[in-house]
Coordinates of C-alpha atoms and ligand atoms in Angstrom, one line a residue:
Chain A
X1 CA 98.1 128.7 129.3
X2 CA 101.8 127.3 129.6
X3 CA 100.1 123.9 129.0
X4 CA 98.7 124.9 125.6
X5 CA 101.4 126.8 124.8
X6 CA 103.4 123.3 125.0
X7 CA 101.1 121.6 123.1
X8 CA 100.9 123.7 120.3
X9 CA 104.4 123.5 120.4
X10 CA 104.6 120.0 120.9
X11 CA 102.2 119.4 117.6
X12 CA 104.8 122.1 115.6
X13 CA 107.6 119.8 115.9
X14 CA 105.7 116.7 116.4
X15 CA 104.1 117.0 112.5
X16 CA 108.0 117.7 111.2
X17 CA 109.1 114.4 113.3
X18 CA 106.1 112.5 111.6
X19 CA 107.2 113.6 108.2
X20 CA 110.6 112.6 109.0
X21 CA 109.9 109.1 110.3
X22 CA 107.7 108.8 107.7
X23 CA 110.5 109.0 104.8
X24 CA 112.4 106.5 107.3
X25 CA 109.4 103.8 107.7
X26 CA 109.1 103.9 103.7
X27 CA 112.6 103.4 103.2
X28 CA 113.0 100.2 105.7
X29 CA 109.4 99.5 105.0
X30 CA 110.2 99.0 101.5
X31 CA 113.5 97.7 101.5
X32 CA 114.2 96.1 104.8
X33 CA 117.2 98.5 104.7
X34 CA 117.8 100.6 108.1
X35 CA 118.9 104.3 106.3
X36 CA 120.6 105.2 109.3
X37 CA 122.0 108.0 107.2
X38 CA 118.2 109.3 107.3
X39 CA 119.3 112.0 109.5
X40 CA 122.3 112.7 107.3
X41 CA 119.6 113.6 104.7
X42 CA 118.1 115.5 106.9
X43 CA 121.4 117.7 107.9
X44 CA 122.1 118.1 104.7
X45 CA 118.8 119.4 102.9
X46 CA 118.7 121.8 106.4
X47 CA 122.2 122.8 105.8
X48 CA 121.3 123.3 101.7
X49 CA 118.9 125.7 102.7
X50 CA 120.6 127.4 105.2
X51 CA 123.6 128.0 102.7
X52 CA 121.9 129.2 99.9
X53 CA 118.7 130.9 101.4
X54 CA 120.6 132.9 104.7
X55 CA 124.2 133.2 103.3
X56 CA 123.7 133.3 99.5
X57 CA 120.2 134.8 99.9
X58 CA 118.8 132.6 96.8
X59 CA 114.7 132.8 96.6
X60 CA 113.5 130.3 98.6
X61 CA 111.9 128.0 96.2
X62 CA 115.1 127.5 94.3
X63 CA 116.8 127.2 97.9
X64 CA 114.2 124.4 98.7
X65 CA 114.6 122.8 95.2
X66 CA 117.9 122.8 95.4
X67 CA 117.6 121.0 99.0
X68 CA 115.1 118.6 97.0
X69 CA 117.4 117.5 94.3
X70 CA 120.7 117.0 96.9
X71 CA 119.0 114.8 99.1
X72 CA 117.0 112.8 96.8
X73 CA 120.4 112.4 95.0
X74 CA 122.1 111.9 98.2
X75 CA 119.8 108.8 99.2
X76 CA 119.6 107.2 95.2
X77 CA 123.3 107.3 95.2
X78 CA 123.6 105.5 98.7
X79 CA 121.1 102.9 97.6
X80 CA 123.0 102.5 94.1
X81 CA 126.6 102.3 95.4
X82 CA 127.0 101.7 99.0
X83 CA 123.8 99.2 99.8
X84 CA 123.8 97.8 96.9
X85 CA 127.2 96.4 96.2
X86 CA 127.1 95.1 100.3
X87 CA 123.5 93.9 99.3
X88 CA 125.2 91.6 96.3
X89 CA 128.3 90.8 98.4
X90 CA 126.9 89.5 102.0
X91 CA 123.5 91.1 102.1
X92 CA 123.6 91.2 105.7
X93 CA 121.6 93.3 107.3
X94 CA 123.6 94.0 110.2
X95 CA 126.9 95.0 107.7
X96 CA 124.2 97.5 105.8
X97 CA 123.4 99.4 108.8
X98 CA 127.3 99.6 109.8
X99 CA 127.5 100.8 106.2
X100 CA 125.3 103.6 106.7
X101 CA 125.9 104.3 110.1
X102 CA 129.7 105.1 108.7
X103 CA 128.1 107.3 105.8
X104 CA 126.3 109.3 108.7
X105 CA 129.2 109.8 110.3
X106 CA 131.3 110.8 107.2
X107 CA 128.3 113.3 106.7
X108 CA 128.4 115.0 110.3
X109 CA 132.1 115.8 109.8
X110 CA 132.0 117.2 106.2
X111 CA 129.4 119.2 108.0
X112 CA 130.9 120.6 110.9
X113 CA 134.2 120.5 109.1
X114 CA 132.4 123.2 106.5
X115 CA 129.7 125.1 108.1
X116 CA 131.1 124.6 112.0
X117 CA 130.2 122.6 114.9
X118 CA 127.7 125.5 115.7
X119 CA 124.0 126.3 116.0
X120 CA 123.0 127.8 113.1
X121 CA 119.3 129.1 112.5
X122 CA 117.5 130.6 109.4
X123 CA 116.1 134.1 110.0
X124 CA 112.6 134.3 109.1
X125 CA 109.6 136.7 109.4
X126 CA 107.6 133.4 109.5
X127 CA 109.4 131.8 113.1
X128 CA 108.5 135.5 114.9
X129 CA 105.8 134.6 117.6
X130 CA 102.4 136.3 117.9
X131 CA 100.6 136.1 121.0
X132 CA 97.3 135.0 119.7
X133 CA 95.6 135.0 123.0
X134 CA 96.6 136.4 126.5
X135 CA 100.1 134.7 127.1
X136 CA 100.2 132.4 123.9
X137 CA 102.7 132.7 121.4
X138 CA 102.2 131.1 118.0
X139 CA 104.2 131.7 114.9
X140 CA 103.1 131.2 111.4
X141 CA 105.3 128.4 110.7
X142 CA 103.6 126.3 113.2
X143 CA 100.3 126.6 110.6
X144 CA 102.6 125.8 108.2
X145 CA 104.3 122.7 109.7
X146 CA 100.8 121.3 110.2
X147 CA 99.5 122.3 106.6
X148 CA 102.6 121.3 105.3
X149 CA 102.7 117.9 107.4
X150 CA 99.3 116.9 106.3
X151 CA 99.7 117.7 102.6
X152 CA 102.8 115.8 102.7
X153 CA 101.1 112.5 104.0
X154 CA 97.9 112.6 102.5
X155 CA 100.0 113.1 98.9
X156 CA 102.2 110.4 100.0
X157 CA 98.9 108.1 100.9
X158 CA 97.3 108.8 97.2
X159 CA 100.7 107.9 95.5
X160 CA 101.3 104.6 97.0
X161 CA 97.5 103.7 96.4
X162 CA 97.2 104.8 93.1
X163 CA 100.1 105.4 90.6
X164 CA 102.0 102.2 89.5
X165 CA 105.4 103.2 91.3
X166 CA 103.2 103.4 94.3
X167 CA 101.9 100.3 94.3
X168 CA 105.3 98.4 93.3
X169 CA 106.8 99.9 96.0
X170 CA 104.1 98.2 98.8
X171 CA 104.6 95.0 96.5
X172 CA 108.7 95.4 97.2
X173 CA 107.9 95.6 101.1
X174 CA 105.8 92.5 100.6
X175 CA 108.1 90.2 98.3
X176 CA 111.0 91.1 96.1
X177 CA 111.5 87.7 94.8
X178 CA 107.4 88.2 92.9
X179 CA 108.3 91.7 92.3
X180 CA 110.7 90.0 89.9
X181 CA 108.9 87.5 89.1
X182 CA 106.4 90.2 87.7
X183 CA 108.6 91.4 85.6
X184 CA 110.2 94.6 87.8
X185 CA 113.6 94.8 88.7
X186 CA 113.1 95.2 92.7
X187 CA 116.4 97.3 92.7
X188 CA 115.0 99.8 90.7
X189 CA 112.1 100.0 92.9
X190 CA 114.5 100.2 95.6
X191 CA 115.4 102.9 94.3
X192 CA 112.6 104.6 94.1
X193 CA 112.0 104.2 97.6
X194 CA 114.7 105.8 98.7
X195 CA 114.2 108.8 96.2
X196 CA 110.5 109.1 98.3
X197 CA 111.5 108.5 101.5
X198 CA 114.7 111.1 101.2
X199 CA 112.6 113.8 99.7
X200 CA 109.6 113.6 102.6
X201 CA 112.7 114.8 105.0
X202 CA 113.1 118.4 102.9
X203 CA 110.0 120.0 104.6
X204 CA 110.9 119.4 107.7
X205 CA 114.4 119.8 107.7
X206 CA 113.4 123.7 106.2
X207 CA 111.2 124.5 108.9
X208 CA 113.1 123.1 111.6
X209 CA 116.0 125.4 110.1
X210 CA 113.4 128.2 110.7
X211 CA 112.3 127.8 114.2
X212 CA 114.3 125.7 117.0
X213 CA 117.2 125.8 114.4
X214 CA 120.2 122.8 114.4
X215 CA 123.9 121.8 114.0
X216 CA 125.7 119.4 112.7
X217 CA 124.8 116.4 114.6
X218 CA 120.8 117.5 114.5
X219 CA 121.7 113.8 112.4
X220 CA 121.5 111.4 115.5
X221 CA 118.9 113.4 116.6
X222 CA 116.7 112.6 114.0
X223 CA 117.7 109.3 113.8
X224 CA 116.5 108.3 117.2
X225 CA 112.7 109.9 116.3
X226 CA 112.7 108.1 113.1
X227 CA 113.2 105.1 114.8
X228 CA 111.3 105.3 117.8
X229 CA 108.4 106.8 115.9
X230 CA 108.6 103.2 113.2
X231 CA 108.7 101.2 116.4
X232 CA 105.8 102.8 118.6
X233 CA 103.7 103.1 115.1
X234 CA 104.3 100.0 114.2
X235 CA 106.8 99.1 111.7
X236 CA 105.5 98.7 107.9
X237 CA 102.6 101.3 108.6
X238 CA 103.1 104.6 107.4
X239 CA 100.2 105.9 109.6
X240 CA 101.7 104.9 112.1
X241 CA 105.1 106.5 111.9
X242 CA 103.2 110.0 111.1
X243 CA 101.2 109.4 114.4
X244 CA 103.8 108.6 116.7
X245 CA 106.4 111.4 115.5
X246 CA 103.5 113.3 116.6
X247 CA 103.2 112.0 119.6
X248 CA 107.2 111.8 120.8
X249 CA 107.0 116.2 119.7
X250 CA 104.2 116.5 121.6
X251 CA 105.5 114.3 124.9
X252 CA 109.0 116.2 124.4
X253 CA 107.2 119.4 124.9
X254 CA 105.0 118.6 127.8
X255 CA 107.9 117.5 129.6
X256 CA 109.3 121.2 129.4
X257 CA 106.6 121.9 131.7
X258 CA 108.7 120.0 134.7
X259 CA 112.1 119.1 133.4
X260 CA 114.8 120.8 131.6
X261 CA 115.3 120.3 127.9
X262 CA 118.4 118.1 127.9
X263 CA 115.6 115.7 129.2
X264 CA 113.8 115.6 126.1
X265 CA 115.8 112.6 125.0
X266 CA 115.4 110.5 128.0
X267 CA 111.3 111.4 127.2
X268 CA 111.8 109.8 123.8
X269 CA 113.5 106.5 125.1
X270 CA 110.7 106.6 127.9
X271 CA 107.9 106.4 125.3
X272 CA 109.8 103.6 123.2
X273 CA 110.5 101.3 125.8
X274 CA 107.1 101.4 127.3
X275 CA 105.8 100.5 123.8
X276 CA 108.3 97.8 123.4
X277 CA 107.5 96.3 126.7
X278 CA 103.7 97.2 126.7
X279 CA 102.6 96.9 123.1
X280 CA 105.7 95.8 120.3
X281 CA 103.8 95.5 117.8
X282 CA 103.4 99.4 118.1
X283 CA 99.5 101.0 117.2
X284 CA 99.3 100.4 114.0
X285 CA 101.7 97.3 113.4
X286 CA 100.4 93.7 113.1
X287 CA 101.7 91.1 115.6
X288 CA 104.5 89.1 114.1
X289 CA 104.3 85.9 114.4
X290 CA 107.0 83.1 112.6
Chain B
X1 CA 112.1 69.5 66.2
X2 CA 110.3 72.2 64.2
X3 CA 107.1 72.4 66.9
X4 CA 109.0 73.1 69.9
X5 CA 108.3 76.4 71.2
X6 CA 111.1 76.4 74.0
X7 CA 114.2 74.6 73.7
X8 CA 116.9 74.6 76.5
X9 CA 120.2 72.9 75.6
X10 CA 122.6 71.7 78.2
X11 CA 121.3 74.3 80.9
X12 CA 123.3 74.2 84.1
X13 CA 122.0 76.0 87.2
X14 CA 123.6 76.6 90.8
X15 CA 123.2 78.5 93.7
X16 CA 126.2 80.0 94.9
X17 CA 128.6 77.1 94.5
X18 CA 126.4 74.2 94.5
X19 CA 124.7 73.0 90.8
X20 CA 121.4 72.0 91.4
X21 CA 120.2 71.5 87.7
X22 CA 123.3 69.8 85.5
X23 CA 122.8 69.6 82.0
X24 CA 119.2 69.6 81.5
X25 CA 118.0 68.9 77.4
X26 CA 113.8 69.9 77.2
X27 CA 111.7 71.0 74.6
X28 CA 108.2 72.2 75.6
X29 CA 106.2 71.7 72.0
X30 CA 103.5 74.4 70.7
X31 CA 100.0 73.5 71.9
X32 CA 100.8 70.6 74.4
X33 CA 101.1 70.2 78.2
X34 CA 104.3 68.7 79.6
X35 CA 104.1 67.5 83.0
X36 CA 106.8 67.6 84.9
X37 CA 107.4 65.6 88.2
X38 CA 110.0 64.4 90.7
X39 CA 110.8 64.3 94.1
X40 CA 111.0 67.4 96.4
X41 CA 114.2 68.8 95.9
X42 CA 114.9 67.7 92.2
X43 CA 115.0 71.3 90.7
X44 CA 112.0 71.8 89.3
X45 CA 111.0 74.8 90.7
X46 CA 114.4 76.0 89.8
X47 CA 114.3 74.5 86.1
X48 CA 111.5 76.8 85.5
X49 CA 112.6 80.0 87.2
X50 CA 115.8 79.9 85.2
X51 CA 113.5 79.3 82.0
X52 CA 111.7 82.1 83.1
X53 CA 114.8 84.5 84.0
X54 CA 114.1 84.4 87.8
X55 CA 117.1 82.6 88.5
X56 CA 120.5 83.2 86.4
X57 CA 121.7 80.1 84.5
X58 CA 125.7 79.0 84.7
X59 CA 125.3 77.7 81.1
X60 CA 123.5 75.9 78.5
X61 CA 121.3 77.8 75.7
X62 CA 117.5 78.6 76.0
X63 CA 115.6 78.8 72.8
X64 CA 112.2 80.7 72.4
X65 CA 110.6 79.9 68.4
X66 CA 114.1 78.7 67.6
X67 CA 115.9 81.8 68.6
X68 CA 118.7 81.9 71.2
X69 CA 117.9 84.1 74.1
X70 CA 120.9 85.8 75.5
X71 CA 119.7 86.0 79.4
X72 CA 116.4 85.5 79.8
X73 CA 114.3 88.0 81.7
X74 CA 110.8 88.0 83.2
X75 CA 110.3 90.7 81.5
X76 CA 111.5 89.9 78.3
X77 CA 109.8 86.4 78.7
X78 CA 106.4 87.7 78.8
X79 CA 106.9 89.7 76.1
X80 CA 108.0 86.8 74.1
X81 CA 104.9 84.8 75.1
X82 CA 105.8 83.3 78.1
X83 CA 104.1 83.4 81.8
X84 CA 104.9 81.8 84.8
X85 CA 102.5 80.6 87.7
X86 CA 105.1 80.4 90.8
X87 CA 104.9 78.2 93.2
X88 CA 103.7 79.2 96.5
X89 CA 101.2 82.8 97.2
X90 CA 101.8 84.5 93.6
X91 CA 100.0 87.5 95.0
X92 CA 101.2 90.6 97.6
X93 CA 98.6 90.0 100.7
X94 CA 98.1 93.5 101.1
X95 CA 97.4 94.6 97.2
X96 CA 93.9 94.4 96.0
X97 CA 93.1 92.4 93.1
X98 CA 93.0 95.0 91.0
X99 CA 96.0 96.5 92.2
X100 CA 98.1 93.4 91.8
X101 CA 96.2 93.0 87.7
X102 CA 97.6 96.7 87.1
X103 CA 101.0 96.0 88.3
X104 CA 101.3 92.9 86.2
X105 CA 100.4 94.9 83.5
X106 CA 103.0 98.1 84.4
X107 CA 105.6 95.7 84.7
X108 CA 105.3 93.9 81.5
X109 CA 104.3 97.1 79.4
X110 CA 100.7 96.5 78.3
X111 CA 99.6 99.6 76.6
X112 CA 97.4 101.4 78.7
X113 CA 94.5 101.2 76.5
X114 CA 94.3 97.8 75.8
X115 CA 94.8 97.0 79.6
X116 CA 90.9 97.3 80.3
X117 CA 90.2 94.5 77.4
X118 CA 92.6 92.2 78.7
X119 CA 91.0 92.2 82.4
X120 CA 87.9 91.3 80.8
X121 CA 89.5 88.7 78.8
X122 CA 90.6 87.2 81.9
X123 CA 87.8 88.0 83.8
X124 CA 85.8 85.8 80.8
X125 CA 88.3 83.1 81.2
X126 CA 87.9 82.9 85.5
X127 CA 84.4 84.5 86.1
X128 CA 84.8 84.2 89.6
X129 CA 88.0 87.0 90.4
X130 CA 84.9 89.3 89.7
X131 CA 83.4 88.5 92.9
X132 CA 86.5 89.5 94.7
X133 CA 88.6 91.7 92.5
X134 CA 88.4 94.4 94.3
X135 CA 89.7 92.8 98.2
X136 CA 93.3 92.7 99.3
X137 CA 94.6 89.0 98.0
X138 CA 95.8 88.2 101.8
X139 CA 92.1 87.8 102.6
X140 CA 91.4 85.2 100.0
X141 CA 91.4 81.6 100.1
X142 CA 94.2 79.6 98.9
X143 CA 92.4 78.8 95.7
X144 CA 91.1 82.2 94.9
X145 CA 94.6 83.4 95.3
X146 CA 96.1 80.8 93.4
X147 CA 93.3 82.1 90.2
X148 CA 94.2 85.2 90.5
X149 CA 98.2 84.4 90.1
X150 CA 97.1 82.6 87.4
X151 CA 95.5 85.4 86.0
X152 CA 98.2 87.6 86.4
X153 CA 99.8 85.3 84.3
X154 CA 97.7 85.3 81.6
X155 CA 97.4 89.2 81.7
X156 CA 100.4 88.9 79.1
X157 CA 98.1 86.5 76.9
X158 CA 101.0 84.1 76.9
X159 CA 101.6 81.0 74.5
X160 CA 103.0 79.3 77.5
X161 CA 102.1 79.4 80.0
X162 CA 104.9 77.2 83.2
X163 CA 102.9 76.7 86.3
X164 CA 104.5 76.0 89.9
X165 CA 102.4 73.2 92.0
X166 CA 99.1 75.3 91.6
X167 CA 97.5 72.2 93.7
X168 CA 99.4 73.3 96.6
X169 CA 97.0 74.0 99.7
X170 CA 94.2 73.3 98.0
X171 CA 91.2 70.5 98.1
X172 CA 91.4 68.3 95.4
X173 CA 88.0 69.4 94.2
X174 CA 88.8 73.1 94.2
X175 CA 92.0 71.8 92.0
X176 CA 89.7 70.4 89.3
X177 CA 87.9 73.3 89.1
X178 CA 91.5 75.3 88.5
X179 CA 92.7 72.7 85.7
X180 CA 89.0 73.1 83.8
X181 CA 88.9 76.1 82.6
X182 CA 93.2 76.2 81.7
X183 CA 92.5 72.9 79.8
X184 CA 89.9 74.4 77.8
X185 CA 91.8 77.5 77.2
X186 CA 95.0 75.3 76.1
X187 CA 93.0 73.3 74.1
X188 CA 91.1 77.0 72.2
X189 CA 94.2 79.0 72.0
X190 CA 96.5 75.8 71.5
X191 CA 98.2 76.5 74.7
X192 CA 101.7 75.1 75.7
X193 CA 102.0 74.2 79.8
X194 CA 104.8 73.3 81.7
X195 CA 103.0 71.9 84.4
X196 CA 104.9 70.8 88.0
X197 CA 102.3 68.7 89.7
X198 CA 102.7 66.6 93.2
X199 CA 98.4 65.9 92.3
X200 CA 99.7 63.9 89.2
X201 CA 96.5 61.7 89.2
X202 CA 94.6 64.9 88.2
X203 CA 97.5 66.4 86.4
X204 CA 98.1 63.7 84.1
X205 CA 94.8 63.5 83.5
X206 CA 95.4 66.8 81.2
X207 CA 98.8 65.7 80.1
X208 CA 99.9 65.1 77.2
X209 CA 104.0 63.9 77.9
X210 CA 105.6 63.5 81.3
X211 CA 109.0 64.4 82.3
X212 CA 110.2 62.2 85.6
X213 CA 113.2 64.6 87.0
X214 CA 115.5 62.7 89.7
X215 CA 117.9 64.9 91.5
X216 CA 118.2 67.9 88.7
X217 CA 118.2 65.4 86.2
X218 CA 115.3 64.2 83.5
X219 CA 115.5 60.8 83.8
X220 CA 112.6 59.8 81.9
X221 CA 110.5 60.8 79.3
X222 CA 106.9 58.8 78.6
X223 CA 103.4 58.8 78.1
X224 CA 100.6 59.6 81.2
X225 CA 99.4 56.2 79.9
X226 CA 102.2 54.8 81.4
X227 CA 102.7 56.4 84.5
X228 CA 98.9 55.7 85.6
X229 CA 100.0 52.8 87.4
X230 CA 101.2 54.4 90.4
X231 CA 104.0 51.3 90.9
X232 CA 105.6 52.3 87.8
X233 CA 105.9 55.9 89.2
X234 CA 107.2 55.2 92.8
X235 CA 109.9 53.6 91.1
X236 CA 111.9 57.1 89.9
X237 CA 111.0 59.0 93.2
Ligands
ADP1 N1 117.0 80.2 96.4 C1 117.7 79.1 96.6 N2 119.0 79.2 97.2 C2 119.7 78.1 97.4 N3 119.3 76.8 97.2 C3 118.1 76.6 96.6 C4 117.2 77.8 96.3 N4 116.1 77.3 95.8 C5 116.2 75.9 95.7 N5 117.4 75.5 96.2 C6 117.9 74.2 96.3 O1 117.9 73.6 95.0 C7 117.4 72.3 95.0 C8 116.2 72.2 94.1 O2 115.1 72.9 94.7 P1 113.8 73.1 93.9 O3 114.1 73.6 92.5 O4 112.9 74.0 94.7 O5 113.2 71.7 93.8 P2 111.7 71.2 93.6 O6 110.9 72.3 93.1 O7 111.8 70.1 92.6 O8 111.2 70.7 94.9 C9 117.0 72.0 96.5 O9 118.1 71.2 97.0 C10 117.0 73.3 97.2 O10 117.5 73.2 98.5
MG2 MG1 109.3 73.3 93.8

């Protein structure tokens, strides 16, 4: 039973670490841009919500609007005036991460500074436990991570493949230089990209707030399942990125079964390098070859 | 000249510090095909993306019907009549035909309703896209892809239409089979081409002037005629 348990667990916060790697794969996807201020979105739509839904006690759509229009703001304004003036001066990518790994930093500070260093966690009727069967504890939001996980993708899937911001934005992960060429400026695709990817990170930072709860550097955190999960799923395939968030929750949790959390890391690492070494073009991705 | 439908004056183009293209004088006339050769390297391919908006001129003018364009843009060059074939895969790999038609047409602001009409004028013009139009490009031939970037092109219904070495990677036989149905096209709707051709024995044989560039410079101006003798054309490579 403490096996299932951990599963079901494992597939709660393994469909929030999809949905999170999945705004990060459509962001460097996209733009060839690495967000490393992903997880800074993250914090900060958690930390929206928090404010305004456990200390203001605003109704919770508005909270989670509210969280929707920050970080979607957040990430448009990072794209307009951070990347994109480094983009037009050196266009390195190396200088572009370093860029946005300072943003990050800025963002876990502000954070701390305002809201301490602390765990915080939303109370919720939702996160209490039922035990379902003999020994088995399951909440509601675990339902609703999984609902909300699917929707999430299978809405993302139908707006790349059929509305014309959708498609421009595989074109821009294809070629920028013919996305001009057709008449689109690629920047404001960009854009648009980052908008997406951002706003995918709201749901999940919302219910992580809920159940195992965070603080200020929940940031790195993210960061490293973002970008383990576009690495084992392959980079440039969404699918991918959804399936192996899944899979790093679900390995995390099975390891509670015989090490202590603070090993949950080394479990992610684990997965990565064995994909790296094993497989490197991850399950989904294509084989690069130059 | 009264007949010329673009005129560029004096256009200088670099890349970063280095001029590539130094004071360039062309006219491309309504309803004629201007071939355009020179050795690898001599700017064409740059010549027509700055014509086209792709690549920011450093100065010079660009005239479309006589009027002065003040920074051309792709976008604002279709709309004016204008489309541009580039050299190399003009398609995403992983966008279906279709997909790749609809964003041509997004991008340069067809009306939605008469998008359906101008597929099928298209479609008319290169039956063939209908028996793939609805795969990914990446899993076409070279010269399936290279009609349907040509098609995209003509999505806009241009007036002129500059195409980029559409020979490249393709059998010569497969080429002719390209240049038909354009040729006929130019020759119905009174066409202008800007045509960059390394196949110049079949690319003069639908040209009306040639342009010899050396080292982003025109260095001649003549007559296919004159040019069929290949001696004559090894002589400004
Ligand atoms: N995007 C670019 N950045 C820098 N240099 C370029 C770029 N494109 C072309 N060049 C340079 O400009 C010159 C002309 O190139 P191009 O216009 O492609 O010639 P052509 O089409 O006649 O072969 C070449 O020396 C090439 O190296
Ligand atoms: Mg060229």
């Amino acid at each position: 039973m403490l096996l299932l348990q951990l599963i079901i667990n494992g597939i709660q916060v393994g469909a929030l670490y999809g949905l999170t790697a999945v705004g990060f794969s459509l962001i460097f996807g996209a733009t060839k841009i690495f967000h490393f201020a992903h997880g800074a979105s993250f914090a900060i739509s958690a930390y929206v919500f928090y404010y305004l839904y456990a200390v203001l006690l605003v109704w919770w759509p508005f909270a989670i609007l509210a969280a929707c229009i920050l970080v979607v703001l957040f990430g448009v304004v990072l794209d307009r005036y951070v990347y994109g003036p480094i983009q037009s001066a050196d266009g390195s990518f190396f200088t572009i991460f370093v860029g946005s790994f300072g943003v990050a930093v800025v963002i876990q500070n502000l954070i701390g500074t305002v809201f301490g260093r602390g765990f915080i966690s939303v109370p919720s009727a939702l996160s209490r436990s039922v035990e379902t069967l003999p020994g088995l504890y399951v909440a509601p939001t675990a339902g609703i991570a999984v609902v909300t996980a699917v929707v999430c993708f299978v809405a993302l899937q139908l707006f790349l493949g059929r509305t014309n911001i959708g498609i421009a934005l595989r074109a821009l992960s294809e070629s920028p230089a013919l996305v001009r060429t057709f008449g689109l400026n690629p920047k404001a695709v960009s854009t648009c990209a980052f908008a997406l990817g951002s706003l995918l990170v709201v749901p999940a930072a919302v219910l992580t707030s809920m159940t195992s709860g965070l603080n200020a550097a929940i940031g790195g955190r993210v960061m490293l399942i973002s970008v383990a999960a576009t690495i084992v799923g392959g980079v440039g395939s969404l699918r991918g990125a959804a399936c192996a968030g899944l899979l790093l929750g679900i390995a995390e949790n099975l390891a509670l079964w015989r090490f202590d959390p603070q090993w949950s890391e080394a479990v992610t690492f684990l997965i990565l390098f064995a994909f790296i070494v094993l497989r490197p073009s991850g399950f989904f991705g294509r084989v690069v070859t130059s | 000249m009264t007949d010329a439908l673009i005129s560029v004056d004096n256009l200088r183009v670099g890349y970063g510090g280095r001029v590539v293209l130094d004071d360039i004088s062309l006219q491309i006339r309504k309803n004629e095909v201007l071939c355009l050769v020179g050795h690898n390297g001599a700017g064409k391919s740059t010549l027509m993306n700055a014509l086209f908006g792709v690549v920011t001129r450093q100065g010079g003018e660009i005239s479309v019907d006589g009027q002065r364009l003040h920074q051309p843009e792709p976008k604002k060059m279709a709309a004016l009549g204008i489309g541009l074939v580039p050299e190399g895969r003009g398609i995403f790999p992983g966008l279906t035909v279709d997909e790749i038609f609809q964003l041509a047409m997004w991008a340069t602001g067809v009306p939605q309703r008469e998008r359906p009409e101008r597929i099928e004028w298209v479609m008319s013009i290169l039956p063939r896209i209908k028996t793939f139009h609805a795969r990914r490009a990446g899993t076409l031939s070279g010269g399936q892809q290279q009609m349907v970037s040509i098609a995209r092109a003509l999505l806009s219904r241009p007036r002129c239409l500059l195409m980029d070495e559409p020979s490249i990677g393709l059998a010569p036989k497969l080429f002719q089979d390209l240049l038909q149905p354009i040729r006929q096209l130019q020759q119905q709707l009174g066409l202008s081409i800007l045509l960059v051709e390394q196949n110049v024995k079949e690319a003069f044989k639908i040209s009306d002037r040639v342009l010899v560039m050396r080292s982003g410079a025109i260095i001649h101006e003549t007559s296919p005629e004159a040019l069929a003798d290949n001696k004559v054309l090894m002589q400004f490579y």
